[in-house]
Coordinates of C-alpha atoms in Angstrom, one line a residue:
M1 CA 124.2 135.4 82.3
A2 CA 123.2 131.8 83.3
A3 CA 123.9 130.9 87.0
P4 CA 126.3 128.0 87.3
R5 CA 125.1 125.0 88.8
V6 CA 126.3 121.4 89.6
P7 CA 125.5 118.9 87.0
G8 CA 122.5 116.7 87.9
S9 CA 121.5 119.0 90.7
G10 CA 118.1 119.4 89.1
G11 CA 117.2 123.0 88.6
G12 CA 113.6 123.7 87.9
D13 CA 112.2 120.7 89.8
E14 CA 109.4 121.7 92.0
L15 CA 107.1 119.8 94.1
E16 CA 103.7 121.2 94.9
L17 CA 102.8 120.8 98.6
P18 CA 99.3 120.1 99.8
C19 CA 99.0 123.7 101.0
G20 CA 99.6 124.9 97.4
E21 CA 103.3 126.2 97.9
T22 CA 106.1 124.6 96.1
V23 CA 109.5 123.5 97.2
D24 CA 112.7 122.3 95.2
P25 CA 113.4 118.7 96.3
H26 CA 117.0 119.6 96.3
E27 CA 116.4 121.8 99.4
I28 CA 115.5 118.7 101.3
D29 CA 118.3 117.0 103.0
L30 CA 118.2 113.4 104.5
G31 CA 118.2 114.7 108.0
M32 CA 115.2 116.7 107.7
R33 CA 112.0 115.6 109.4
E34 CA 110.2 118.8 108.9
Y35 CA 109.9 121.6 106.5
G36 CA 109.1 125.0 107.7
C37 CA 106.9 126.3 104.8
S38 CA 106.3 129.8 103.6
C39 CA 102.6 129.1 104.1
G40 CA 103.3 129.4 107.9
D41 CA 102.9 125.7 108.6
T42 CA 105.3 122.9 109.3
H43 CA 105.2 119.9 107.1
A44 CA 106.6 116.4 107.9
V45 CA 109.3 115.3 105.7
V46 CA 109.9 111.6 104.9
T47 CA 112.3 110.0 102.5
D48 CA 112.6 106.3 101.5
V49 CA 116.0 106.0 103.3
H50 CA 114.2 106.8 106.6
P51 CA 113.7 103.5 108.4
P52 CA 110.2 102.4 109.4
S53 CA 111.7 102.5 113.0
R54 CA 111.3 106.2 112.7
F55 CA 107.6 105.5 113.5
L56 CA 107.4 101.9 115.0
P57 CA 109.7 99.8 117.4
E58 CA 112.2 97.6 115.4
S59 CA 110.6 94.4 116.9
L60 CA 107.3 95.4 115.3
V61 CA 108.9 96.4 112.0
V62 CA 110.5 92.8 112.0
V63 CA 107.0 91.3 112.4
L64 CA 105.5 93.4 109.7
R65 CA 108.2 92.3 107.4
E66 CA 107.8 88.7 108.2
S67 CA 104.0 89.0 107.8
I68 CA 103.5 91.2 104.8
D69 CA 104.5 90.2 101.3
T70 CA 105.2 93.1 99.1
D71 CA 104.4 93.0 95.4
D72 CA 106.6 95.9 94.2
D73 CA 110.0 97.0 93.4
F74 CA 111.1 97.1 97.2
D75 CA 112.7 94.0 98.8
E76 CA 110.7 94.2 102.0
F77 CA 107.9 96.2 103.9
G78 CA 109.3 99.5 104.8
T79 CA 108.7 103.2 104.8
P80 CA 107.4 103.5 101.3
H81 CA 104.6 101.2 102.3
L82 CA 103.8 103.0 105.5
L83 CA 103.6 106.3 103.6
G84 CA 101.5 104.5 100.8
V85 CA 99.0 103.6 103.4
V86 CA 99.0 107.2 104.6
M87 CA 98.5 108.4 101.0
E88 CA 95.6 105.9 100.6
E89 CA 93.8 107.5 103.6
F90 CA 94.9 111.2 102.9
P91 CA 95.4 111.4 99.2
D92 CA 95.2 115.3 99.1
Q93 CA 97.4 115.8 102.2
V94 CA 100.5 114.0 100.9
A95 CA 102.9 115.2 98.1
V96 CA 105.3 112.7 96.7
Y97 CA 108.4 113.3 94.6
D98 CA 110.1 110.5 92.6
A99 CA 113.8 111.2 92.7
S100 CA 114.9 107.8 91.5
G101 CA 116.5 109.3 88.5
D102 CA 118.1 112.2 90.4
G103 CA 121.5 111.2 92.0
A104 CA 121.9 114.6 93.6
V105 CA 119.4 114.2 96.4
G106 CA 120.4 110.8 98.1
Y107 CA 117.0 109.5 98.3
A108 CA 114.6 108.0 95.6
L109 CA 111.3 109.0 97.1
L110 CA 110.3 112.0 99.0
W111 CA 107.0 112.7 100.8
L112 CA 105.9 116.0 102.3
T113 CA 102.6 116.0 104.2
D114 CA 100.0 118.6 105.4
F115 CA 100.7 117.4 108.8
D116 CA 103.7 118.1 111.1
S117 CA 106.0 115.2 112.0
R118 CA 104.3 114.4 115.2
R119 CA 100.8 114.1 113.7
L120 CA 102.2 112.0 110.9
H121 CA 103.7 109.8 113.4
E122 CA 100.3 109.3 115.1
I123 CA 98.6 108.7 111.8
V124 CA 101.2 106.0 110.9
V125 CA 100.6 104.2 114.2
E126 CA 96.9 104.5 113.9
L127 CA 97.0 102.9 110.6
V128 CA 99.2 100.2 111.5
V129 CA 97.0 99.4 114.5
E130 CA 94.1 99.2 112.0
L131 CA 96.1 96.9 109.7
M132 CA 96.8 94.7 112.7
E133 CA 93.1 94.7 113.7
H134 CA 92.2 93.6 110.3
A135 CA 94.8 90.8 110.2
I136 CA 93.8 89.5 113.7
S137 CA 90.1 89.4 112.7
H138 CA 90.9 86.8 110.1
A139 CA 92.5 84.6 112.8
E140 CA 90.9 81.3 113.8
D141 CA 92.0 81.7 117.6
D142 CA 89.1 83.3 119.4
A143 CA 91.3 83.8 122.5
A144 CA 94.0 85.6 120.4
I145 CA 91.3 88.0 118.9
T146 CA 89.9 88.7 122.4
E147 CA 93.4 89.3 124.0
F148 CA 94.4 91.7 121.1
E149 CA 91.1 93.7 121.3
S150 CA 91.5 94.0 125.0
Q151 CA 95.1 95.2 124.6
M152 CA 93.9 97.8 122.1
L153 CA 91.4 99.2 124.4
E154 CA 94.2 100.1 126.6
F155 CA 96.5 101.4 123.9
D156 CA 96.8 105.2 123.7
V157 CA 98.3 106.2 120.4
S158 CA 99.1 109.7 121.5
E159 CA 100.9 108.6 124.7
F160 CA 102.8 105.8 122.7
V161 CA 103.9 108.6 120.1
D162 CA 105.1 110.7 123.0
Q163 CA 107.1 108.0 124.8
Y164 CA 108.5 106.6 121.5
R165 CA 109.7 110.1 120.4
R166 CA 111.3 110.8 123.7
R167 CA 113.1 107.5 123.7
R168 CA 114.2 108.2 120.1
D169 CA 115.5 111.5 120.7
F170 CA 114.1 113.1 117.7
E171 CA 115.9 116.4 118.6
S172 CA 119.2 115.0 117.5
E173 CA 120.1 113.6 113.9
Y174 CA 121.9 110.6 115.7
D175 CA 118.6 109.0 117.0
Q176 CA 118.7 105.2 117.1
P177 CA 116.0 102.6 116.7
V178 CA 114.2 101.3 119.9

């Protein structure tokens, strides 16, 4: 006898994770930041509805949105772009699921990484700093370039992530942007 299911709930959709295990995307809810996998590892979970301020201060997100033109289906720079950069650097360590045709999940895109959520956070910050370094290298203001470079010498990604995650209270589903 067939098992009853909710219409549109998928059934049979599987996402292969970087570790080789599979997960039904319908098991991932919008509040999840990590997935405890049967492989024994914890994988970061990100959906397109998670704001970029999950990783970066809102003031920096505003600057990125004002500075970066997107040539895609998204209205403005956001989480899909951040994860796109991560995928570009780590193509074999990020699995992505397109749920745009699946109204049962609450998101259009899902990413699960080979990293836990803290390591993913560090990677996102490192890649945004690289993006900023590249952008400033094209500036015609030598003083601005020198100032940026000196600030980056003092910037500790790991410490930033620790402080940001403490301020955001990632243990609560009610965390707020900084």
